[in-house]
Tab-separated table of C-alpha atoms in Angstrom:
chain	number	residue	atom	x	y	z
A	32	MET	CA	14.726	36.174	-24.681
A	33	SER	CA	16.052	33.316	-26.823
A	34	THR	CA	14.887	32.997	-30.401
A	35	LEU	CA	14.239	29.738	-32.213
A	36	ALA	CA	17.288	30.420	-34.375
A	37	GLU	CA	19.492	30.684	-31.285
A	38	LEU	CA	18.142	27.385	-29.971
A	39	GLU	CA	18.543	25.567	-33.281
A	40	PRO	CA	21.913	23.944	-32.318
A	41	MET	CA	19.881	21.975	-29.737
A	42	ALA	CA	17.236	20.944	-32.269
A	43	ASP	CA	16.851	17.487	-30.739
A	44	LYS	CA	15.721	19.158	-27.502
A	45	LEU	CA	13.321	21.725	-28.954
A	46	LYS	CA	10.246	19.596	-28.313
A	47	TYR	CA	8.497	19.632	-24.944
A	48	GLU	CA	9.245	16.502	-22.941
A	49	HIS	CA	6.497	15.407	-20.592
A	50	PRO	CA	8.050	14.695	-17.168
A	51	LEU	CA	5.456	12.052	-16.330
A	52	VAL	CA	6.714	10.017	-19.295
A	53	ASP	CA	10.340	11.035	-19.685
A	54	ARG	CA	11.232	11.349	-16.013
A	55	TYR	CA	8.884	9.379	-13.794
A	56	ALA	CA	6.403	6.806	-15.111
A	57	SER	CA	7.099	3.124	-15.704
A	58	LYS	CA	7.499	1.629	-19.160
A	59	GLU	CA	4.434	-0.525	-18.562
A	60	MET	CA	2.083	2.383	-17.849
A	61	SER	CA	3.569	4.501	-20.630
A	62	ALA	CA	3.024	1.613	-23.044
A	63	ILE	CA	-0.656	1.303	-22.134
A	64	TRP	CA	-1.219	4.915	-23.193
A	65	SER	CA	1.107	4.815	-26.204
A	66	PRO	CA	0.011	5.261	-29.845
A	67	ALA	CA	1.087	1.670	-30.518
A	68	LYS	CA	-1.307	0.359	-27.864
A	69	LYS	CA	-4.146	2.696	-28.840
A	70	PHE	CA	-4.178	2.060	-32.554
A	71	SER	CA	-3.449	-1.661	-32.378
A	72	THR	CA	-6.467	-1.889	-30.050
A	73	TRP	CA	-8.528	-0.089	-32.706
A	74	ARG	CA	-7.536	-2.828	-35.135
A	75	LYS	CA	-8.428	-5.548	-32.634
A	76	LEU	CA	-11.843	-3.934	-32.195
A	77	TRP	CA	-12.387	-3.838	-35.955
A	78	LEU	CA	-11.400	-7.509	-36.140
A	79	ALA	CA	-13.728	-8.460	-33.263
A	80	LEU	CA	-16.600	-6.626	-34.959
A	81	ALA	CA	-15.976	-8.320	-38.307
A	82	GLU	CA	-15.682	-11.764	-36.692
A	83	ALA	CA	-18.957	-11.297	-34.831
A	84	GLU	CA	-20.699	-9.964	-37.935
A	85	LYS	CA	-19.520	-13.024	-39.890
A	86	ASP	CA	-20.692	-15.356	-37.099
A	87	LEU	CA	-24.149	-13.793	-37.356
A	88	GLY	CA	-24.425	-14.229	-41.099
A	89	LEU	CA	-22.962	-11.186	-42.848
A	90	ASN	CA	-21.024	-11.817	-46.048
A	91	ILE	CA	-17.504	-11.690	-44.615
A	92	SER	CA	-14.935	-14.304	-45.592
A	93	GLU	CA	-12.338	-16.074	-43.498
A	94	GLU	CA	-9.705	-14.746	-45.918
A	95	GLN	CA	-10.694	-11.196	-45.021
A	96	LEU	CA	-10.504	-11.969	-41.313
A	97	ASN	CA	-7.117	-13.664	-41.643
A	98	GLU	CA	-5.800	-10.637	-43.486
A	99	MET	CA	-6.893	-8.424	-40.611
A	100	ARG	CA	-5.394	-10.807	-38.040
A	101	ASN	CA	-2.048	-10.665	-39.815
A	102	HIS	CA	-1.830	-6.880	-39.689
A	103	LEU	CA	-2.796	-5.904	-36.153
A	104	TYR	CA	0.614	-4.532	-35.219
A	105	ASP	CA	2.334	-3.303	-38.399
A	106	ILE	CA	0.845	0.192	-38.358
A	107	ASP	CA	2.186	2.702	-40.849
A	108	PHE	CA	2.058	5.801	-38.653
A	109	GLU	CA	3.466	8.064	-41.362
A	110	LEU	CA	0.686	7.066	-43.725
A	111	ALA	CA	-1.901	7.496	-40.965
A	112	GLU	CA	-0.632	11.018	-40.285
A	113	LYS	CA	-0.780	11.835	-43.992
A	114	LYS	CA	-4.340	10.510	-44.205
A	115	GLU	CA	-5.411	12.473	-41.131
A	116	ASN	CA	-4.039	15.695	-42.642
A	117	GLU	CA	-6.093	14.874	-45.733
A	118	PHE	CA	-9.346	13.791	-44.047
A	119	ARG	CA	-9.114	15.847	-40.831
A	120	HIS	CA	-10.454	12.729	-39.124
A	121	ASP	CA	-8.260	10.395	-37.100
A	122	VAL	CA	-10.521	7.346	-37.211
A	123	MET	CA	-11.023	7.426	-40.977
A	124	ALA	CA	-7.286	7.984	-41.403
A	125	HIS	CA	-6.636	4.709	-39.592
A	126	VAL	CA	-9.475	2.909	-41.387
A	127	HIS	CA	-7.757	3.714	-44.684
A	128	THR	CA	-4.297	2.923	-43.293
A	129	PHE	CA	-5.526	-0.484	-42.129
A	130	GLY	CA	-7.215	-0.927	-45.493
A	131	GLU	CA	-3.926	-0.361	-47.303
A	132	LYS	CA	-2.509	-3.377	-45.451
A	133	CYS	CA	-5.702	-5.393	-45.895
A	134	PRO	CA	-7.052	-4.808	-49.417
A	135	LEU	CA	-9.367	-7.825	-49.235
A	136	ALA	CA	-10.827	-6.730	-45.903
A	137	ARG	CA	-10.963	-3.040	-46.719
A	138	PRO	CA	-14.658	-3.082	-47.765
A	139	ILE	CA	-15.827	-4.462	-44.393
A	140	ILE	CA	-13.508	-2.629	-41.944
A	141	HIS	CA	-15.565	-0.464	-39.540
A	142	LEU	CA	-18.807	-1.856	-40.999
A	143	GLY	CA	-21.801	-0.301	-39.226
A	144	ALA	CA	-19.626	1.388	-36.623
A	145	THR	CA	-19.066	4.987	-35.585
A	146	SER	CA	-15.816	6.597	-34.423
A	147	CYS	CA	-16.680	6.071	-30.772
A	148	TYR	CA	-16.807	2.335	-31.351
A	149	VAL	CA	-13.017	2.292	-31.506
A	150	GLY	CA	-12.334	5.485	-29.552
A	151	ASP	CA	-14.506	4.937	-26.497
A	152	ASN	CA	-14.016	1.193	-26.240
A	153	THR	CA	-10.249	1.664	-26.427
A	154	ASP	CA	-10.370	4.274	-23.658
A	155	ILE	CA	-12.198	1.803	-21.436
A	156	ILE	CA	-9.752	-0.996	-22.286
A	157	GLN	CA	-6.795	1.274	-21.496
A	158	MET	CA	-8.353	2.405	-18.218
A	159	ARG	CA	-9.052	-1.146	-17.101
A	160	GLU	CA	-5.547	-2.354	-17.992
A	161	SER	CA	-4.113	0.661	-16.162
A	162	LEU	CA	-6.204	-0.107	-13.087
A	163	ILE	CA	-4.959	-3.710	-13.159
A	164	LEU	CA	-1.371	-2.464	-13.247
A	165	LEU	CA	-2.021	-0.044	-10.382
A	166	ARG	CA	-3.723	-2.774	-8.371
A	167	SER	CA	-0.688	-5.037	-8.701
A	168	LYS	CA	1.600	-2.213	-7.570
A	169	LEU	CA	-0.711	-1.357	-4.699
A	170	VAL	CA	-0.714	-4.962	-3.491
A	171	LYS	CA	3.089	-5.014	-3.704
A	172	LEU	CA	3.203	-1.834	-1.621
A	173	LEU	CA	0.966	-3.411	1.029
A	174	GLU	CA	3.277	-6.433	1.159
A	175	ILE	CA	6.279	-4.169	1.793
A	176	MET	CA	4.425	-2.159	4.420
A	177	LYS	CA	3.303	-5.347	6.152
A	178	GLY	CA	6.927	-6.198	6.843
A	179	PHE	CA	7.570	-2.745	8.275
A	180	ALA	CA	4.450	-2.797	10.454
A	181	VAL	CA	5.232	-6.247	11.873
A	182	GLN	CA	8.880	-5.367	12.526
A	183	HIS	CA	7.935	-2.266	14.520
A	184	ARG	CA	4.641	-3.460	16.005
A	185	ALA	CA	5.884	-2.903	19.580
A	186	LEU	CA	8.205	0.096	19.126
A	187	ALA	CA	6.576	2.761	21.311
A	188	THR	CA	6.457	6.264	19.891
A	189	LEU	CA	4.689	9.513	20.624
A	190	GLY	CA	1.217	9.822	19.236
A	191	PHE	CA	0.135	13.253	18.068
A	192	THR	CA	-3.178	15.054	17.989
A	193	HIS	CA	-3.162	18.645	16.690
A	194	PHE	CA	0.552	17.890	16.156
A	195	GLN	CA	0.924	18.058	19.926
A	196	PRO	CA	2.267	15.060	21.912
A	197	ALA	CA	-0.543	12.704	22.876
A	198	GLN	CA	-0.945	9.141	24.165
A	199	LEU	CA	1.703	6.747	22.938
A	200	THR	CA	1.201	4.527	19.933
A	201	THR	CA	3.716	2.302	18.118
A	202	VAL	CA	5.586	2.817	14.875
A	203	GLY	CA	3.954	-0.309	13.463
A	204	LYS	CA	0.456	0.770	14.493
A	205	ARG	CA	0.915	4.127	12.780
A	206	CYS	CA	1.964	2.266	9.632
A	207	THR	CA	-1.297	0.304	9.718
A	208	LEU	CA	-3.210	3.601	9.609
A	209	TRP	CA	-1.524	4.350	6.285
A	210	MET	CA	-2.190	0.800	5.152
A	211	GLN	CA	-5.864	0.983	6.081
A	212	ASP	CA	-6.328	3.974	3.780
A	213	LEU	CA	-4.562	2.099	0.997
A	214	THR	CA	-6.724	-0.999	1.475
A	215	MET	CA	-9.791	1.192	0.989
A	216	ASP	CA	-8.242	2.387	-2.281
A	217	TYR	CA	-7.498	-1.219	-3.222
A	218	GLU	CA	-11.126	-2.192	-2.655
A	219	GLU	CA	-12.413	0.616	-4.885
A	220	ILE	CA	-9.899	-0.085	-7.657
A	221	ASP	CA	-10.676	-3.793	-7.464
A	222	ARG	CA	-14.412	-3.041	-7.687
A	223	LEU	CA	-13.905	-0.903	-10.773
A	224	ILE	CA	-11.821	-3.569	-12.490
A	225	GLU	CA	-14.427	-6.244	-11.867
A	226	SER	CA	-17.459	-4.117	-12.749
A	227	MET	CA	-16.200	-1.853	-15.542
A	228	PRO	CA	-18.524	-2.060	-18.553
A	229	MET	CA	-17.502	-1.825	-22.184
A	230	ARG	CA	-19.317	0.665	-24.409
A	231	GLY	CA	-19.917	-2.098	-26.892
A	232	VAL	CA	-21.582	-1.869	-30.314
A	233	LYS	CA	-24.052	1.007	-30.193
A	234	GLY	CA	-23.919	2.952	-33.464
A	235	THR	CA	-23.881	6.676	-34.106
A	236	THR	CA	-26.200	7.939	-31.357
A	237	GLY	CA	-26.484	4.756	-29.353
A	238	THR	CA	-29.580	3.446	-31.134
A	239	GLN	CA	-27.859	0.577	-33.018
A	240	ALA	CA	-29.865	1.617	-36.094
A	241	SER	CA	-27.014	0.926	-38.539
A	242	PHE	CA	-26.634	-2.621	-37.249
A	243	LEU	CA	-30.374	-3.173	-37.390
A	244	GLU	CA	-30.141	-2.275	-41.082
A	245	LEU	CA	-27.258	-4.703	-41.612
A	246	PHE	CA	-29.213	-7.542	-40.026
A	247	ASP	CA	-32.520	-6.757	-41.767
A	248	GLY	CA	-34.325	-5.696	-38.638
A	249	ASP	CA	-33.309	-8.728	-36.552
A	250	HIS	CA	-33.135	-7.288	-33.027
A	251	ASP	CA	-31.836	-10.518	-31.493
A	252	LYS	CA	-28.843	-10.560	-33.839
A	253	VAL	CA	-27.993	-6.941	-33.038
A	254	LYS	CA	-28.174	-7.703	-29.328
A	255	THR	CA	-26.049	-10.821	-29.791
A	256	LEU	CA	-23.532	-8.835	-31.884
A	257	ASN	CA	-22.940	-6.475	-28.960
A	258	GLU	CA	-22.477	-9.361	-26.539
A	259	LYS	CA	-20.108	-11.246	-28.859
A	260	VAL	CA	-17.861	-8.228	-29.421
A	261	CYS	CA	-17.680	-7.440	-25.702
A	262	HIS	CA	-16.814	-11.038	-24.868
A	263	LYS	CA	-14.146	-11.131	-27.567
A	264	MET	CA	-12.544	-8.058	-25.980
A	265	GLY	CA	-12.590	-9.643	-22.525
A	266	PHE	CA	-15.638	-7.918	-21.027
A	267	ASN	CA	-18.615	-9.607	-19.399
A	268	GLN	CA	-20.442	-6.331	-18.762
A	269	TRP	CA	-21.418	-3.453	-21.016
A	270	PHE	CA	-23.410	-0.244	-20.935
A	271	HIS	CA	-27.007	-1.220	-21.526
A	272	VAL	CA	-27.702	2.149	-23.110
A	273	SER	CA	-25.499	4.951	-24.387
A	274	GLY	CA	-25.558	8.032	-26.532
A	275	GLN	CA	-22.803	8.290	-29.079
A	276	THR	CA	-20.315	7.980	-26.215
A	277	TYR	CA	-20.388	5.984	-23.017
A	278	SER	CA	-21.444	8.027	-20.005
A	279	ARG	CA	-18.542	10.259	-18.980
A	280	LYS	CA	-19.582	9.624	-15.390
A	281	LEU	CA	-17.412	6.494	-15.658
A	282	ASP	CA	-14.358	8.713	-16.159
A	283	PHE	CA	-15.306	10.619	-13.019
A	284	GLN	CA	-15.661	7.395	-11.008
A	285	VAL	CA	-12.279	6.142	-12.195
A	286	LEU	CA	-10.506	9.426	-11.528
A	287	SER	CA	-12.174	9.621	-8.121
A	288	ALA	CA	-10.623	6.256	-7.240
A	289	LEU	CA	-7.220	7.543	-8.356
A	290	SER	CA	-7.804	10.703	-6.342
A	291	GLY	CA	-8.505	8.529	-3.297
A	292	LEU	CA	-5.190	6.772	-3.844
A	293	ALA	CA	-3.464	10.152	-4.099
A	294	GLN	CA	-5.101	11.287	-0.848
A	295	SER	CA	-3.763	8.237	0.985
A	296	ALA	CA	-0.302	8.711	-0.501
A	297	TYR	CA	-0.239	12.415	0.395
A	298	LYS	CA	-1.237	11.735	4.009
A	299	MET	CA	1.369	8.983	4.404
A	300	CYS	CA	4.184	11.048	2.925
A	301	SER	CA	3.187	14.157	4.879
A	302	ASP	CA	3.557	12.105	8.048
A	303	ILE	CA	6.940	10.812	6.885
A	304	ARG	CA	8.108	14.361	6.125
A	305	LEU	CA	7.132	15.476	9.631
A	306	LEU	CA	8.811	12.442	11.201
A	307	ALA	CA	11.931	13.156	9.144
A	308	SER	CA	12.056	16.700	10.542
A	309	MET	CA	11.990	15.120	14.011
A	310	LYS	CA	14.732	12.672	12.936
A	311	GLU	CA	12.596	9.689	14.000
A	312	ILE	CA	12.045	8.111	10.584
A	313	GLU	CA	13.709	8.915	7.257
A	314	GLU	CA	13.131	7.832	3.686
A	315	PRO	CA	15.961	6.199	1.711
A	316	PHE	CA	18.889	8.493	0.967
A	317	GLY	CA	21.495	7.544	-1.629
A	318	LYS	CA	25.175	7.412	-0.739
A	319	SER	CA	25.974	10.177	-3.244
A	320	GLN	CA	22.592	11.932	-3.056
A	321	ILE	CA	22.704	15.716	-2.540
A	322	GLY	CA	19.999	17.247	-0.383
A	323	SER	CA	20.780	20.886	-1.068
A	324	SER	CA	23.087	22.741	-3.443
A	325	ALA	CA	23.999	25.127	-0.613
A	326	MET	CA	23.474	23.212	2.646
A	327	ALA	CA	25.559	20.073	2.185
A	328	TYR	CA	24.415	18.484	5.458
A	329	LYS	CA	20.743	18.282	4.499
A	330	ARG	CA	18.767	15.058	3.967
A	331	ASN	CA	15.628	16.386	2.346
A	332	PRO	CA	12.702	13.928	1.985
A	333	MET	CA	12.656	14.380	-1.790
A	334	ARG	CA	10.778	11.173	-2.580
A	335	SER	CA	7.980	11.988	-0.155
A	336	GLU	CA	7.822	15.518	-1.488
A	337	ARG	CA	7.490	14.179	-5.023
A	338	VAL	CA	4.626	11.937	-3.963
A	339	CYS	CA	2.855	14.885	-2.350
A	340	SER	CA	3.447	17.076	-5.389
A	341	LEU	CA	2.060	14.575	-7.905
A	342	SER	CA	-0.749	13.536	-5.554
A	343	ARG	CA	-1.868	17.137	-5.307
A	344	TYR	CA	-2.163	17.229	-9.097
A	345	LEU	CA	-3.935	13.884	-9.255
A	346	MET	CA	-6.452	14.956	-6.607
A	347	SER	CA	-7.454	17.905	-8.802
A	348	LEU	CA	-8.461	15.810	-11.833
A	349	PRO	CA	-11.884	14.439	-10.788
A	350	GLN	CA	-13.255	17.994	-10.913
A	351	ASN	CA	-12.194	18.126	-14.554
A	352	ALA	CA	-14.008	14.864	-15.285
A	353	ALA	CA	-17.081	16.102	-13.430
A	354	GLN	CA	-17.211	19.220	-15.593
A	355	THR	CA	-16.782	17.142	-18.757
A	356	HIS	CA	-19.637	14.825	-17.817
A	357	ALA	CA	-21.952	17.635	-16.783
A	358	ASN	CA	-21.338	19.583	-19.994
A	359	GLN	CA	-22.177	16.796	-22.434
A	360	TRP	CA	-25.250	17.852	-24.442
A	361	PHE	CA	-27.854	15.244	-25.330
A	362	GLU	CA	-26.190	12.283	-27.084
A	363	ARG	CA	-22.720	13.883	-27.290
A	364	THR	CA	-20.637	16.994	-27.866
A	365	LEU	CA	-17.016	16.995	-28.955
A	366	ASP	CA	-15.751	19.356	-26.262
A	367	ASP	CA	-14.904	16.270	-24.213
A	368	SER	CA	-12.338	14.974	-26.696
A	369	ALA	CA	-9.279	17.203	-26.368
A	370	VAL	CA	-9.304	17.383	-22.582
A	371	ARG	CA	-9.770	13.619	-22.156
A	372	ARG	CA	-6.707	12.991	-24.337
A	373	ILE	CA	-4.744	14.851	-21.652
A	374	VAL	CA	-6.521	14.009	-18.395
A	375	LEU	CA	-6.971	10.239	-18.668
A	376	PRO	CA	-3.362	9.332	-19.515
A	377	GLU	CA	-1.905	11.851	-17.080
A	378	ALA	CA	-4.074	10.572	-14.229
A	379	PHE	CA	-2.809	7.034	-14.653
A	380	LEU	CA	0.776	8.069	-15.296
A	381	ALA	CA	0.714	10.148	-12.105
A	382	GLY	CA	-0.879	7.302	-10.124
A	383	ASP	CA	1.791	4.953	-11.436
A	384	VAL	CA	4.596	7.248	-10.268
A	385	VAL	CA	2.973	7.759	-6.882
A	386	LEU	CA	2.747	4.011	-6.223
A	387	SER	CA	6.236	3.253	-7.533
A	388	THR	CA	7.713	5.979	-5.346
A	389	LEU	CA	5.709	4.916	-2.298
A	390	SER	CA	7.038	1.372	-2.641
A	391	ASN	CA	10.571	2.697	-2.955
A	392	ILE	CA	10.099	4.765	0.200
A	393	ALA	CA	8.470	1.981	2.201
A	394	ASP	CA	11.136	-0.512	1.167
A	395	GLY	CA	13.897	1.699	2.546
A	396	LEU	CA	12.362	3.521	5.521
A	397	HIS	CA	14.981	4.002	8.216
A	398	VAL	CA	13.818	4.092	11.837
A	399	TRP	CA	15.912	5.725	14.562
A	400	PRO	CA	14.772	4.050	17.830
A	401	ALA	CA	17.093	6.071	20.067
A	402	VAL	CA	15.668	9.357	18.834
A	403	ILE	CA	12.135	8.022	19.212
A	404	ALA	CA	12.934	6.882	22.763
A	405	SER	CA	14.363	10.290	23.686
A	406	HIS	CA	11.177	12.012	22.521
A	407	VAL	CA	9.072	9.521	24.465
A	408	LYS	CA	11.225	10.040	27.553
A	409	ALA	CA	10.771	13.796	27.329
A	410	GLU	CA	6.961	13.584	27.312
A	411	LEU	CA	6.094	10.342	29.084
A	412	PRO	CA	6.479	11.664	32.654
A	413	PHE	CA	3.548	14.020	32.079
A	414	MET	CA	1.447	11.206	30.571
A	415	ALA	CA	2.337	8.844	33.438
A	416	THR	CA	1.115	11.138	36.200
A	417	GLU	CA	-2.388	9.642	36.265
A	418	VAL	CA	-0.935	6.135	36.685
A	419	ILE	CA	1.379	7.395	39.439
A	420	LEU	CA	-1.586	9.082	41.117
A	421	MET	CA	-3.661	5.883	41.086
A	422	HIS	CA	-0.833	3.789	42.550
A	423	GLY	CA	-0.220	6.431	45.220
A	424	VAL	CA	-3.855	6.279	46.309
A	425	LYS	CA	-3.797	2.459	46.292
A	426	ALA	CA	-0.747	2.659	48.590
A	427	GLY	CA	-2.760	4.694	51.132
A	428	GLY	CA	-2.193	8.251	49.934
A	429	ASP	CA	-4.697	11.127	49.851
A	430	ARG	CA	-5.925	11.542	46.267
A	431	GLN	CA	-6.379	15.325	46.541
A	432	ALA	CA	-3.004	15.938	48.166
A	433	LEU	CA	-1.253	13.738	45.605
A	434	HIS	CA	-3.040	15.480	42.732
A	435	GLU	CA	-2.000	18.921	43.983
A	436	SER	CA	1.598	17.809	44.415
A	437	ILE	CA	1.694	16.384	40.860
A	438	ARG	CA	0.192	19.599	39.510
A	439	GLU	CA	2.827	21.757	41.205
A	440	HIS	CA	5.704	19.501	40.103
A	441	SER	CA	4.361	19.330	36.517
A	442	MET	CA	4.144	23.089	36.220
A	443	ALA	CA	7.652	23.541	37.580
A	444	ALA	CA	9.144	20.833	35.349
A	445	GLY	CA	7.368	22.192	32.283
A	446	ARG	CA	8.551	25.736	33.010
A	447	ARG	CA	12.145	24.479	33.378
A	448	VAL	CA	11.964	22.693	30.008
A	449	LYS	CA	10.635	25.792	28.243
A	450	GLU	CA	12.623	28.510	29.987
A	451	GLU	CA	15.982	26.745	30.332
A	452	GLY	CA	15.805	24.145	27.576
A	453	ALA	CA	16.632	21.592	30.237
A	454	ALA	CA	15.549	17.958	30.441
A	455	ASN	CA	12.203	17.010	31.914
A	456	ASP	CA	12.907	16.278	35.609
A	457	LEU	CA	9.318	15.627	36.700
A	458	LEU	CA	10.012	12.042	37.771
A	459	GLN	CA	12.972	13.137	39.888
A	460	ARG	CA	10.804	15.780	41.599
A	461	ILE	CA	8.108	13.202	42.333
A	462	ALA	CA	10.669	10.688	43.614
A	463	GLU	CA	12.082	13.281	46.019
A	464	ASP	CA	8.639	14.324	47.337
A	465	PRO	CA	7.827	12.592	50.682
A	466	VAL	CA	4.134	12.238	49.792
A	467	PHE	CA	5.150	9.739	47.081
A	468	ALA	CA	7.477	7.715	49.285
A	469	SER	CA	5.152	4.703	49.088
A	470	VAL	CA	5.539	4.393	45.277
A	471	ARG	CA	9.133	5.602	44.932
A	472	GLU	CA	10.445	2.116	44.182
A	473	GLU	CA	7.761	1.560	41.554
A	474	LEU	CA	8.328	4.716	39.521
A	475	SER	CA	10.621	3.206	36.909
A	476	SER	CA	8.138	0.424	36.127
A	477	LEU	CA	5.220	2.860	36.126
A	478	VAL	CA	6.796	4.799	33.267
A	479	ASP	CA	7.632	1.810	31.081
A	480	PRO	CA	6.461	3.021	27.616
A	481	MET	CA	4.784	-0.323	26.863
A	482	ARG	CA	2.278	0.364	29.664
A	483	PHE	CA	0.939	3.220	27.537
A	484	VAL	CA	0.534	1.741	24.046
A	485	GLY	CA	-2.685	-0.112	24.786
A	486	ARG	CA	-3.388	-2.878	22.268
A	487	CYS	CA	-1.186	-1.451	19.516
A	488	PRO	CA	0.911	-4.614	18.981
A	489	GLU	CA	-2.201	-6.799	19.018
A	490	GLN	CA	-4.028	-4.412	16.680
A	491	VAL	CA	-1.163	-4.675	14.204
A	492	ASP	CA	-1.279	-8.475	14.355
A	493	GLU	CA	-5.046	-8.589	13.908
A	494	PHE	CA	-5.043	-6.090	11.053
A	495	ILE	CA	-2.381	-8.041	9.182
A	496	VAL	CA	-4.159	-11.377	9.614
A	497	GLU	CA	-7.706	-10.170	9.022
A	498	VAL	CA	-7.202	-7.489	6.331
A	499	ILE	CA	-3.804	-7.626	4.640
A	500	ASP	CA	-3.056	-11.342	4.411
A	501	PRO	CA	-6.302	-12.136	2.523
A	502	ILE	CA	-5.443	-9.485	-0.077
A	503	LEU	CA	-1.905	-10.800	-0.477
A	504	ALA	CA	-3.173	-14.379	-0.736
A	505	LYS	CA	-5.687	-13.401	-3.419
A	506	HIS	CA	-2.889	-11.946	-5.537
A	507	ALA	CA	-0.099	-14.370	-4.611
A	508	VAL	CA	0.620	-15.401	-8.201
A	509	SER	CA	0.726	-11.908	-9.685
A	510	LEU	CA	2.575	-10.599	-6.625
A	511	SER	CA	5.540	-12.845	-7.322
A	512	ALA	CA	5.907	-11.259	-10.763
A	513	VAL	CA	5.862	-7.627	-9.592
A	514	ALA	CA	9.286	-6.019	-9.324
A	515	LEU	CA	9.971	-2.658	-7.730
A	516	ASP	CA	10.458	0.141	-10.260
A	517	ALA	CA	13.662	2.141	-10.172
A	518	VAL	CA	13.067	5.641	-8.841
A	519	ASN	CA	15.102	8.555	-10.184
A	520	VAL	CA	15.783	11.119	-7.477
């Protein structure tokens, strides 16, 4: 076992590096959950509170406010760390750090507020900004998948139930099944963005008692203070009541939406992994990419496997949030704090990676039509027997005699495929059987794969027009600004 002394020559690598940040997530999502974002948002909240308090008559000067405005982003993190070691309180450490930069404003920073005023409101702001980023990436993914679905709307392929060959579908139609799941995730994320409430200005246990003291018992001013601060921070809705914290049920709802996204991603990439094993569809594979250190020929679906791996983790997180909410006593207990510092950022970082990787996969999916056609050809004769039977009867044949002949030929052809590994010769057997002489010339047209895909091409067209295009149109401006993230494999 290595000792710390033995590892000392690699001192710059002795600190744990979080793979979600260092290996996978985008700069944008990492920035939202960074200390710079968190603590500058605290300062913006303190400024918004002071501005609103001044508007409502408290003795706060414009000079004090300007001082605060001028020091929103120059945070002395070393001083804040020193103060936290002294006070054992992160919020008061940053109150004093801000006060060092703003000596005039120092007496009114955090006036009437409790720690959760900055802590909880910042969490909500970070979650909403993260959801907006995920929504933009999700819309971009749907745009990419639209192109794939339209391109392959009429490419017949085997459908599967129980992972056994079933009635034909099309490659494009199958893609719309993945897209439909993702549109449901889009709708839930969009709902959360539009309806997410801010905690607002509530005081120590949610009673607003400290603010009622500041405004000499004027309830209307306290109510207006809450509304002003929320509006200044970009929120039109707020929790009407709270304890010291906002209801942790909101965390559960948000993580449940991210879990839903992970479920959709897992299902899509599981399908792609199975299709890759059949050599029908493959994810992008770099020119110099190595699939296996031992088996040089392999093209492992590493991107899809990564999506499934991270999605599995993301799907587990709502249970954590549920336990946190359920275990909050009365107005608040602090056993929610440490775990939320881990769970909330990691959920969004994981969701960010999942969407970035899905877009990378969808943008480079490679379809092998010849392989797909060979699989269809191997199974379609069995599926076509009912059509052949109906045409034989229409041509004057005996339904029962034709059915028995098809049954015998099907069993023999199936046994040959399984015992000898030979090709399916069912159609040849039927063509050579005198009882089918009346439809012999029709057989090739009766087994045209497009006879068996139903309305798949039309369903793709309708789904795109009725479901996807309205979403893309709604986000046309932001969509043009979204670039695909690089994916490290």
